[in-house]
XYZ file of C-alpha atoms in Angstrom:
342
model
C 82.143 -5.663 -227.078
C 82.644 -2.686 -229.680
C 80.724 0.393 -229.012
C 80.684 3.690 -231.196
C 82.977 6.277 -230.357
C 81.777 9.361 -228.846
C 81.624 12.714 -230.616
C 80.939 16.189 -230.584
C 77.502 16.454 -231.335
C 76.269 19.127 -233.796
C 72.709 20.777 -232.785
C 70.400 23.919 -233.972
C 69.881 24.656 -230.638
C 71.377 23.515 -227.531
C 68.572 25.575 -225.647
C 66.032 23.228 -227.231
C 67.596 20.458 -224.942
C 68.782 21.627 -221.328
C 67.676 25.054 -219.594
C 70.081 27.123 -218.110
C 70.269 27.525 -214.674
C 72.410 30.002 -212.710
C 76.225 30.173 -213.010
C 78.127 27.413 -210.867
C 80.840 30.407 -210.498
C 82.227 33.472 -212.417
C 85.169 32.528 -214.849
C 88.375 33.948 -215.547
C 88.000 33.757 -219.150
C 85.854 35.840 -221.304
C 84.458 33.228 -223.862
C 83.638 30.725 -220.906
C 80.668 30.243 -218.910
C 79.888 27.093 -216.354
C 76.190 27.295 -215.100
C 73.881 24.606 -214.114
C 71.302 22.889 -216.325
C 68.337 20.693 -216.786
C 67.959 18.477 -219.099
C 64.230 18.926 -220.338
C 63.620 15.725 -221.435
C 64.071 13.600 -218.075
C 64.427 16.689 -215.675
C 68.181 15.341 -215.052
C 70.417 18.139 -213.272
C 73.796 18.542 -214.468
C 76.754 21.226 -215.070
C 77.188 23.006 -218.020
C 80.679 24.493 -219.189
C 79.756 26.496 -222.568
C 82.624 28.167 -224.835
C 81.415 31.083 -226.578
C 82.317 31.554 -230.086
C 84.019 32.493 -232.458
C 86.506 33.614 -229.695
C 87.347 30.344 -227.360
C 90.325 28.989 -229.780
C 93.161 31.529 -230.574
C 93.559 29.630 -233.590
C 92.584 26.469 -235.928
C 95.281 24.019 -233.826
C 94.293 25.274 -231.025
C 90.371 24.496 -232.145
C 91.659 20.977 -233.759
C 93.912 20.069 -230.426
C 90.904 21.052 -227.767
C 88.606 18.689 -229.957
C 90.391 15.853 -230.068
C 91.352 15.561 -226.868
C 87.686 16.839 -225.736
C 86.434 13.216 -227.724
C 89.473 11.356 -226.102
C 87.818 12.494 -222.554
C 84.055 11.467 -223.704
C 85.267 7.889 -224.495
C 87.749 7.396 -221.575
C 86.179 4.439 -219.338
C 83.882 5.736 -216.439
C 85.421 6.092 -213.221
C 84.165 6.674 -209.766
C 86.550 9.196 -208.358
C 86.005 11.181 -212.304
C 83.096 13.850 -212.884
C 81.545 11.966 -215.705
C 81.272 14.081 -219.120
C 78.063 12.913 -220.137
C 78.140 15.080 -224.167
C 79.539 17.764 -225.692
C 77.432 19.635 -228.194
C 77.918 22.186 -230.416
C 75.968 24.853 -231.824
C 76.457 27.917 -233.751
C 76.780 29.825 -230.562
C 79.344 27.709 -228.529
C 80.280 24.172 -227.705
C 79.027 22.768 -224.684
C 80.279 20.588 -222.550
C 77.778 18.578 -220.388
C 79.175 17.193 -216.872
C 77.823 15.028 -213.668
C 76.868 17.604 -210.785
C 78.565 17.076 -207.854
C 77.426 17.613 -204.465
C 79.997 19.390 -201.410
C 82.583 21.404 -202.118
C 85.912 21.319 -203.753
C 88.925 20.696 -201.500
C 90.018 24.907 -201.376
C 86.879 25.538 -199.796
C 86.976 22.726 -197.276
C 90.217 23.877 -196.552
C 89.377 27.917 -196.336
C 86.673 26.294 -193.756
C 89.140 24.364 -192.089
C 92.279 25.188 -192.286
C 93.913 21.908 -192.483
C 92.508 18.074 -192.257
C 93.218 15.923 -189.770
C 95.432 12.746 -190.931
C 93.296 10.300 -191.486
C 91.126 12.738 -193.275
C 93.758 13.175 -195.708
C 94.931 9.596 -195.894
C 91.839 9.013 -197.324
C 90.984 11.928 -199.540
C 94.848 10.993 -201.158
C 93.738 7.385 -201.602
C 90.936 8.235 -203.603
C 92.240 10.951 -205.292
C 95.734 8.377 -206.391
C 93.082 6.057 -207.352
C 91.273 8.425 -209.895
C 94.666 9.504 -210.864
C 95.793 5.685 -211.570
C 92.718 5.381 -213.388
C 93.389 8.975 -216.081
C 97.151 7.265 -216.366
C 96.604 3.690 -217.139
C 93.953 5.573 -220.179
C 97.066 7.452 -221.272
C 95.930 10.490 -219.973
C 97.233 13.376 -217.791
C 95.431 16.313 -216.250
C 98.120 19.136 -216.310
C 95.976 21.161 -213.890
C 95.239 19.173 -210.631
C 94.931 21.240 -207.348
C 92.069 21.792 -204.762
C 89.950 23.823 -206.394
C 89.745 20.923 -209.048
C 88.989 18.142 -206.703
C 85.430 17.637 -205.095
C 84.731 16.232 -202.040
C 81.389 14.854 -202.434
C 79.064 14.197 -199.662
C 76.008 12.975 -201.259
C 75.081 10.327 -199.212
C 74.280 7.869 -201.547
C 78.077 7.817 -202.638
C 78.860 7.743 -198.856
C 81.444 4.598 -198.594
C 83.858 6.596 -196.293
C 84.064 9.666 -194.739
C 83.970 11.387 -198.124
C 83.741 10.617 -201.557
C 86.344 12.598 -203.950
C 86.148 13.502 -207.707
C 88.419 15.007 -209.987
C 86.806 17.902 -212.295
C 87.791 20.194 -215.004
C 89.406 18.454 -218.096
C 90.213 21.665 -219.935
C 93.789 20.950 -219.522
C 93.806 17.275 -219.752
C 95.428 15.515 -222.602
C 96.185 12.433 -224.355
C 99.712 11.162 -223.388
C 102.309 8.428 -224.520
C 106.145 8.985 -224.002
C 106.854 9.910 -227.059
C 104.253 13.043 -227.012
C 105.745 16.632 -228.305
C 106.641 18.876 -226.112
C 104.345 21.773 -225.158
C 104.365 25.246 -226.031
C 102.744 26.635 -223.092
C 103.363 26.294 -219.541
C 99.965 25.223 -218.394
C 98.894 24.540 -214.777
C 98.637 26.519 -211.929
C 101.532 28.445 -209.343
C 102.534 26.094 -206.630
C 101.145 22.970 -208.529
C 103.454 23.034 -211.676
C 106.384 20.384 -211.927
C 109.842 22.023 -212.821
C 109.799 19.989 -216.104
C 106.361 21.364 -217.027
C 108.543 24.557 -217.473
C 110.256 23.079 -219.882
C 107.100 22.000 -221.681
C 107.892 18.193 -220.423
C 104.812 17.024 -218.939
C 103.914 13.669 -217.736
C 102.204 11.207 -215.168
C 105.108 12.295 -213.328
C 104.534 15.563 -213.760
C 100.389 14.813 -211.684
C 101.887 13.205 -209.148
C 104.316 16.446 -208.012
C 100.872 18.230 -207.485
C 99.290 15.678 -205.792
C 102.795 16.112 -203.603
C 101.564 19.946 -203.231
C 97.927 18.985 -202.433
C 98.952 16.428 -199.564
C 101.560 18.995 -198.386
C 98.584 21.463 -197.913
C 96.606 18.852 -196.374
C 98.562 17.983 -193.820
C 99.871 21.731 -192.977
C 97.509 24.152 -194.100
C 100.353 25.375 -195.814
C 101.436 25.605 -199.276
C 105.472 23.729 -199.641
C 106.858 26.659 -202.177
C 107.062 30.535 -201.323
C 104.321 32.397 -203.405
C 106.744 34.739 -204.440
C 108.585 32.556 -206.264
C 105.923 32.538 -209.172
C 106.459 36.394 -210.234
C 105.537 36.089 -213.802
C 103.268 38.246 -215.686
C 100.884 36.964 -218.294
C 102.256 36.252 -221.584
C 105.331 34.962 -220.369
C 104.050 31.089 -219.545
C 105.719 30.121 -223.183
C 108.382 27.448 -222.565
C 111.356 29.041 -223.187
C 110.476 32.474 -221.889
C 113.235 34.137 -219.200
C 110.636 33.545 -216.273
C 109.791 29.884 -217.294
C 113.430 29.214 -216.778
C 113.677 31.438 -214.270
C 110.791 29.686 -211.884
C 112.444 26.431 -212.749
C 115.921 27.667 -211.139
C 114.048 28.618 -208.314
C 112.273 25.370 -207.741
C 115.045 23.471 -207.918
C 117.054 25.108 -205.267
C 113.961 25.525 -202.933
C 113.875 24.075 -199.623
C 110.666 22.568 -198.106
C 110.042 22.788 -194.448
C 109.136 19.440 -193.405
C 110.090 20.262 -189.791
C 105.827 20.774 -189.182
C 104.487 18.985 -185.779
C 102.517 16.456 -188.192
C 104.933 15.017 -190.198
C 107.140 14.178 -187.123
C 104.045 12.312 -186.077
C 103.610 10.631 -189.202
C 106.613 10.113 -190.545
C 105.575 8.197 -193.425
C 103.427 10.781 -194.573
C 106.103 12.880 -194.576
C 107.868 10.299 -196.484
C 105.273 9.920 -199.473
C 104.998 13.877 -199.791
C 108.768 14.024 -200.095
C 108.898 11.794 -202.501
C 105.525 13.119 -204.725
C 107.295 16.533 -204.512
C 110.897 15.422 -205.628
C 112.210 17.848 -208.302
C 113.362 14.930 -210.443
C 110.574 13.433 -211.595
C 111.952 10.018 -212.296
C 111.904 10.044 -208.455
C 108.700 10.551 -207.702
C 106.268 7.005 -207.289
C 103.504 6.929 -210.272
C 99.500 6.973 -209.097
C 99.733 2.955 -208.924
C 102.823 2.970 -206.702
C 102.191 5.683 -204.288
C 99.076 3.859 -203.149
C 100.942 0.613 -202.201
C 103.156 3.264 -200.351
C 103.175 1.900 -196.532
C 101.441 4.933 -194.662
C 98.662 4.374 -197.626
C 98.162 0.753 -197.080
C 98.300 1.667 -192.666
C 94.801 1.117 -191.444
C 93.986 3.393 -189.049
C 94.320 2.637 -185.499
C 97.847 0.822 -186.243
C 100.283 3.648 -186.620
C 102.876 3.883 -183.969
C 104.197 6.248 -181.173
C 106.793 8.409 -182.458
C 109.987 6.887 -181.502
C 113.095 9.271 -179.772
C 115.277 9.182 -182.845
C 112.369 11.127 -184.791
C 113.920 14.759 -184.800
C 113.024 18.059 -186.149
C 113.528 17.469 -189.738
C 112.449 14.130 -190.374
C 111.152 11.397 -191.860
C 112.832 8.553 -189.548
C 110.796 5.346 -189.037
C 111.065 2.758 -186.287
C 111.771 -0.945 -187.163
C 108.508 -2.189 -188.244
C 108.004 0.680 -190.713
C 111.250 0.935 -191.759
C 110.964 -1.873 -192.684
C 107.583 -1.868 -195.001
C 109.169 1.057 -195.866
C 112.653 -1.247 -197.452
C 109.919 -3.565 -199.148
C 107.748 -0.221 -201.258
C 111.752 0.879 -202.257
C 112.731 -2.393 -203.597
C 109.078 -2.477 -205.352
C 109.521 0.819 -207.219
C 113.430 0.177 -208.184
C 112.142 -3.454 -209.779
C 109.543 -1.044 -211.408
C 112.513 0.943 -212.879
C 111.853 3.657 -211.139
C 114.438 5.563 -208.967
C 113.785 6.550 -205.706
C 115.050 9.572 -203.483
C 117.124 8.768 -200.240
């Protein structure tokens, strides 16, 4: 069936329509607010992100780019792992963009609380979170800015069908994507979660799926994989082609990551999956789609294994069964076309 495209909706007065509640948290930019709201016809509660004007767009492109890709998000399919973007209106004083409200707390928080999750915690929040992710990539889209702060973990119980229910929030970044898109301009993202190609302005599915690497490496840890001081630049330098982009990108790709941590000797196929998420050639990572049929992903819990003798400080060493549903995900991915890391 055919249905009208969303748009960006032109008001008088956006004020006549929702009331502003109190701010969901401060921003870093200057031109951005994101509060609550109600909308006064129904009483419905949602978020509100409002850009200020005339100062949100450094220029016309910038303005044209952030509205296409604002009406690609409104008419992207709904999605259960997705904050839903209900409208995005516009009024003389600033375009607003109307979003589900989401109960809990986003995954940085959880983990300030925590520390770390325990595996089959974070078996599950990946699975949902690969699944949303499949779901932005098979619509052509990627997010450019996935880390914990911009996944939820909501425990409504209503939406209770494990022990949590994720969502992935905050589109400002997000994009339409085919393989033959430009390269960027800007290094966009955020320090620890940017792939080494996004440095060069090359970003991708691909490119996702290396932060979902860093998000299941802090997971598992409570650590972060890459040294924070490896991401020295200052602002105004995250244009590709800047000294530091290139600079960064050297870095990454002669850093080490410890995978000698307690858990992934336990697990070695989680330690498996992350390696391969956070390989520094991208064409080696699994897409969304693939890392889910991965074989510590498709594991139900309660048949994993004892960690066999062989399993030493660095690894990711499987005993026979898994090896060998490990063999069968590798073939899988090569007859996909896509290389995998040994």
């Amino acid at each position: 069936e055919c249905r009208t495209p969303k748009r960006i909706v032109s008001v008088s007065s956006f004020a006549d329509m929702y009331e502003i509640g109190k701010e969901v948290m401060p921003s870093t930019h200057s031109y951005m607010k994101v509060n609550f709201a109600t909308r006064k016809k129904d009483g419905h509660e949602v978020v509100v992100k409002q850009r200020f004007k005339p100062n949100c767009f450094r220029s016309r492109e910038d303005e044209r780019s952030w509205r296409r890709n604002t009406e690609f998000l409104l008419n992207m399919p709904d999605n259960s792992g997705i904050a839903r973007i209900y409208e995005v209106i516009e009024d003389s004083r600033a375009f607003y963009i109307v979003m589900e409200k989401v109960g809990g707390m986003d995954l940085f928080e959880a983990l300030e609380q925590e520390g770390k999750v325990s595996v089959p915690m974070a078996k599950d929040i990946l699975r949902q979170l690969l699944s949303s992710l499949a779901h932005l990539h098979s619509h052509n889209a990627v997010h450019k800015d996935l880390k914990l702060e911009n996944v939820m973990l909501d425990y409504t119980p209503k939406d209770m069908k494990s022990p949590s229910s994720v969502k992935v929030i905050d589109f400002d970044t997000l994009e339409e994507w085919t393989p033959n898109s430009p390269t960027s301009k800007d290094v966009v993202g955020t320090d620890q979660y940017i792939a080494q190609e996004a440095y060069a302005g090359k970003y991708s599915p691909l490119s996702d799926m290396f932060a979902v690497g860093v998000i299941a490496y802090r997971l598992l840890t409570g650590k972060f994989p890459f040294h924070d001081e490896m991401f020295d630049d200052e602002a105004g330098e995250n244009w590709v082609g800047s000294p530091k982009m290139a600079q960064i990108r050297r870095r990454l790709k002669v850093a080490k990551v410890d995978f000698s941590n307690p858990v992934f000797r336990e697990v070695p196929q989680a330690c498996d999956l992350v390696m391969r998420m956070l390989a520094y050639n991208e064409m080696q990572r699994p897409s969304a789609s693939a890392a889910l049929e991965h074989p510590w992903l498709q594991e139900d819990e309660g048949g994993g294994r004892r960690r066999s003798r062989d399993e030493d400080e660095g690894g990711c060493r499987f005993g026979a069964s898994a090896a060998g549903r490990q063999r069968h995900w590798d073939e899988d991915l090569i007859d996909d076309g896509i290389v995998v890391a040994q």
